Tab-separated table of C-alpha atoms in Angstrom:
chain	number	residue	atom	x	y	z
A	19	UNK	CA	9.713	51.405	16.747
A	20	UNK	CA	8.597	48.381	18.763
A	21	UNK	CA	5.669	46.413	18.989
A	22	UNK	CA	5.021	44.347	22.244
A	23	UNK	CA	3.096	41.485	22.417
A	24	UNK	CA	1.676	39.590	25.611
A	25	UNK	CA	0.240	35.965	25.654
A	26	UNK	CA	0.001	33.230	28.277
A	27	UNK	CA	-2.906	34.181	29.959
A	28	UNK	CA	-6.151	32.069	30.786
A	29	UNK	CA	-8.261	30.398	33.272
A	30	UNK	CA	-7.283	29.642	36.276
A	31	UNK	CA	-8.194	27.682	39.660
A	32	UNK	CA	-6.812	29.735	42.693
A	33	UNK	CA	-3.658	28.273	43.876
A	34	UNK	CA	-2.732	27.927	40.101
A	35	UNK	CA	0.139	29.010	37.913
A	36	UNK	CA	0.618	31.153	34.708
A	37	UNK	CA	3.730	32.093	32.503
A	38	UNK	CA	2.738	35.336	30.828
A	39	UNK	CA	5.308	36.330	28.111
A	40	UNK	CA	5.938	39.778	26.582
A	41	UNK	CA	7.983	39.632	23.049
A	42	UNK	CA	9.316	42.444	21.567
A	43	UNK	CA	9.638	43.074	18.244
A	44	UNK	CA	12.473	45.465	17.074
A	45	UNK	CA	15.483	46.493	18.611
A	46	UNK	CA	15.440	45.103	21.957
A	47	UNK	CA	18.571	46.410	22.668
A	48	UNK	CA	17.123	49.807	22.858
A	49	UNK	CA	14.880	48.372	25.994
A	50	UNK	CA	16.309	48.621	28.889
A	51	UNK	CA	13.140	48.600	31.277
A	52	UNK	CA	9.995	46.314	30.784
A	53	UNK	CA	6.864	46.632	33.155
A	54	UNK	CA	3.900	44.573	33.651
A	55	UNK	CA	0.719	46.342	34.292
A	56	UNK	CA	-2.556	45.314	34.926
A	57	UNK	CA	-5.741	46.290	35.200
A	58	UNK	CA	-9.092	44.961	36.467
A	59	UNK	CA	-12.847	45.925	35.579
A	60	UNK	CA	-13.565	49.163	37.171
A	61	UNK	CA	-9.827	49.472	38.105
A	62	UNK	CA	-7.347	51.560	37.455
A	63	UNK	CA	-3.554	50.241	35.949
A	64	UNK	CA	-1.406	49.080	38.470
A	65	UNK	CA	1.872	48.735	38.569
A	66	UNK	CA	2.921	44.591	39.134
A	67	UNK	CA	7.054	44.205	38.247
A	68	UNK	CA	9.826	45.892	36.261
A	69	UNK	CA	12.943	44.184	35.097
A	70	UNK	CA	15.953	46.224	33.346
A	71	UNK	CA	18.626	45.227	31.254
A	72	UNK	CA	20.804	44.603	34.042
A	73	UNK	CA	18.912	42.278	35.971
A	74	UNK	CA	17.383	44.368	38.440
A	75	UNK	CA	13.292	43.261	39.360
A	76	UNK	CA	10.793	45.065	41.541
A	77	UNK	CA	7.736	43.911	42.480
A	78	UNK	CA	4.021	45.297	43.834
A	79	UNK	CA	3.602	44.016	47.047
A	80	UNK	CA	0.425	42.388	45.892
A	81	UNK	CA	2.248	40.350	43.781
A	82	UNK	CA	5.436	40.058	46.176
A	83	UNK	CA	6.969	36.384	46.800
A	84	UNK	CA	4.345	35.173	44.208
A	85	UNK	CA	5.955	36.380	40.803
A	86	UNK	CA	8.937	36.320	39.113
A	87	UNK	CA	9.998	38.245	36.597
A	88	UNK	CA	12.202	37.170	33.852
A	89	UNK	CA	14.030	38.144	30.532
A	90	UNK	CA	15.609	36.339	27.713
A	91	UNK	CA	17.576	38.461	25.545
A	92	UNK	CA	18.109	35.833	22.585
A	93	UNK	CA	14.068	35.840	22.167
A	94	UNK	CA	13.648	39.764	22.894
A	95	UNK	CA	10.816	38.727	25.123
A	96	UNK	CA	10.245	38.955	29.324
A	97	UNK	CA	8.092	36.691	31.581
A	98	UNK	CA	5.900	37.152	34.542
A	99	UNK	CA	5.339	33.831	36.350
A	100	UNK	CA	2.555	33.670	38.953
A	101	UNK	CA	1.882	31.420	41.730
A	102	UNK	CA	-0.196	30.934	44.043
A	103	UNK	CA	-2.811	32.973	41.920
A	104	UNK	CA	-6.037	34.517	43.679
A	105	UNK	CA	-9.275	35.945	42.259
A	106	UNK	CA	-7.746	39.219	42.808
A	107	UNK	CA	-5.193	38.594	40.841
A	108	UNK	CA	-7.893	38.429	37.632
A	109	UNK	CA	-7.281	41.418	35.507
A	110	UNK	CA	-6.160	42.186	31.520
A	111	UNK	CA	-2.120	42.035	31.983
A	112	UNK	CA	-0.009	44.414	29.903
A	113	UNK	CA	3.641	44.708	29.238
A	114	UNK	CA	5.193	48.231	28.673
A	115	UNK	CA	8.419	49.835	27.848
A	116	UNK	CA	10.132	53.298	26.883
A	117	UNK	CA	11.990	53.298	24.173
A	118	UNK	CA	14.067	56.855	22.724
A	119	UNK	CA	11.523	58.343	24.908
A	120	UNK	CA	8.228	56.665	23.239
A	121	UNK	CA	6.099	54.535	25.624
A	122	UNK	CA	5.111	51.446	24.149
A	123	UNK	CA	2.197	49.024	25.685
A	124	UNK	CA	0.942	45.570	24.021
A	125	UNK	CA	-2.480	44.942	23.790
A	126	UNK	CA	-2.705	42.836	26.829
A	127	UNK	CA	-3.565	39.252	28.054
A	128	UNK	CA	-6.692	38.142	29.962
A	129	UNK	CA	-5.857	36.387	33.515
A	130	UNK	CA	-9.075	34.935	35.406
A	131	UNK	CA	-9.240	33.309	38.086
A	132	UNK	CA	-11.842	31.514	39.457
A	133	UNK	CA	-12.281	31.206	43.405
């Protein structure tokens, strides 16, 4: 079983920065890819970054050259730092996973920004 947990979000000027972090509880070994998500008001999810256990990242092109996404092992959690933020970028934020074939999403973190 694991439980994921996103935090970090806020408001935001445009041109700011956020840190969203996505901690895992249980085995985290068992992870091996972690997504952010997100999804605006009258959106569908999107897609934003992966990371895997190897080190591998992908990244939206929306979000290209203005994320980075991050994992520390030792805390069984993974970051998404934004730059350069725009009012598109506003949306609920989730983190997901597949673990022993279960998909797993936290319950997501609020990002607005304000033009």
């Amino acid at each position: 079983q694991v439980q994921l947990v996103e935090s970090g979000g806020g408001l935001v000027q445009a041109g700011g920065s956020l840190r969203l972090a996505c901690a895992a509880s249980g085995s985290f070994f068992s992870i091996n890819v972690v997504n952010w998500y997100r999804q605006a008001p009258g959106k569908q999810r999107e897609f934003v970054a992966t990371s895997t256990r190897s080190g591998s990242t992908n990244y939206a092109d929306s979000v290209k050259g203005r994320s980075i996404i991050s994992r520390d092992n030792a805390k069984n959690t993974v970051y998404l730092q934004m730059i350069s933020l725009k009012p598109e970028d506003t949306a609920v934020y989730y983190c997901n996973t597949i673990s022993y074939g279960i998909t797993y999403w936290g319950q997501g973190t609020q990002v607005t920004v304000s033009s």
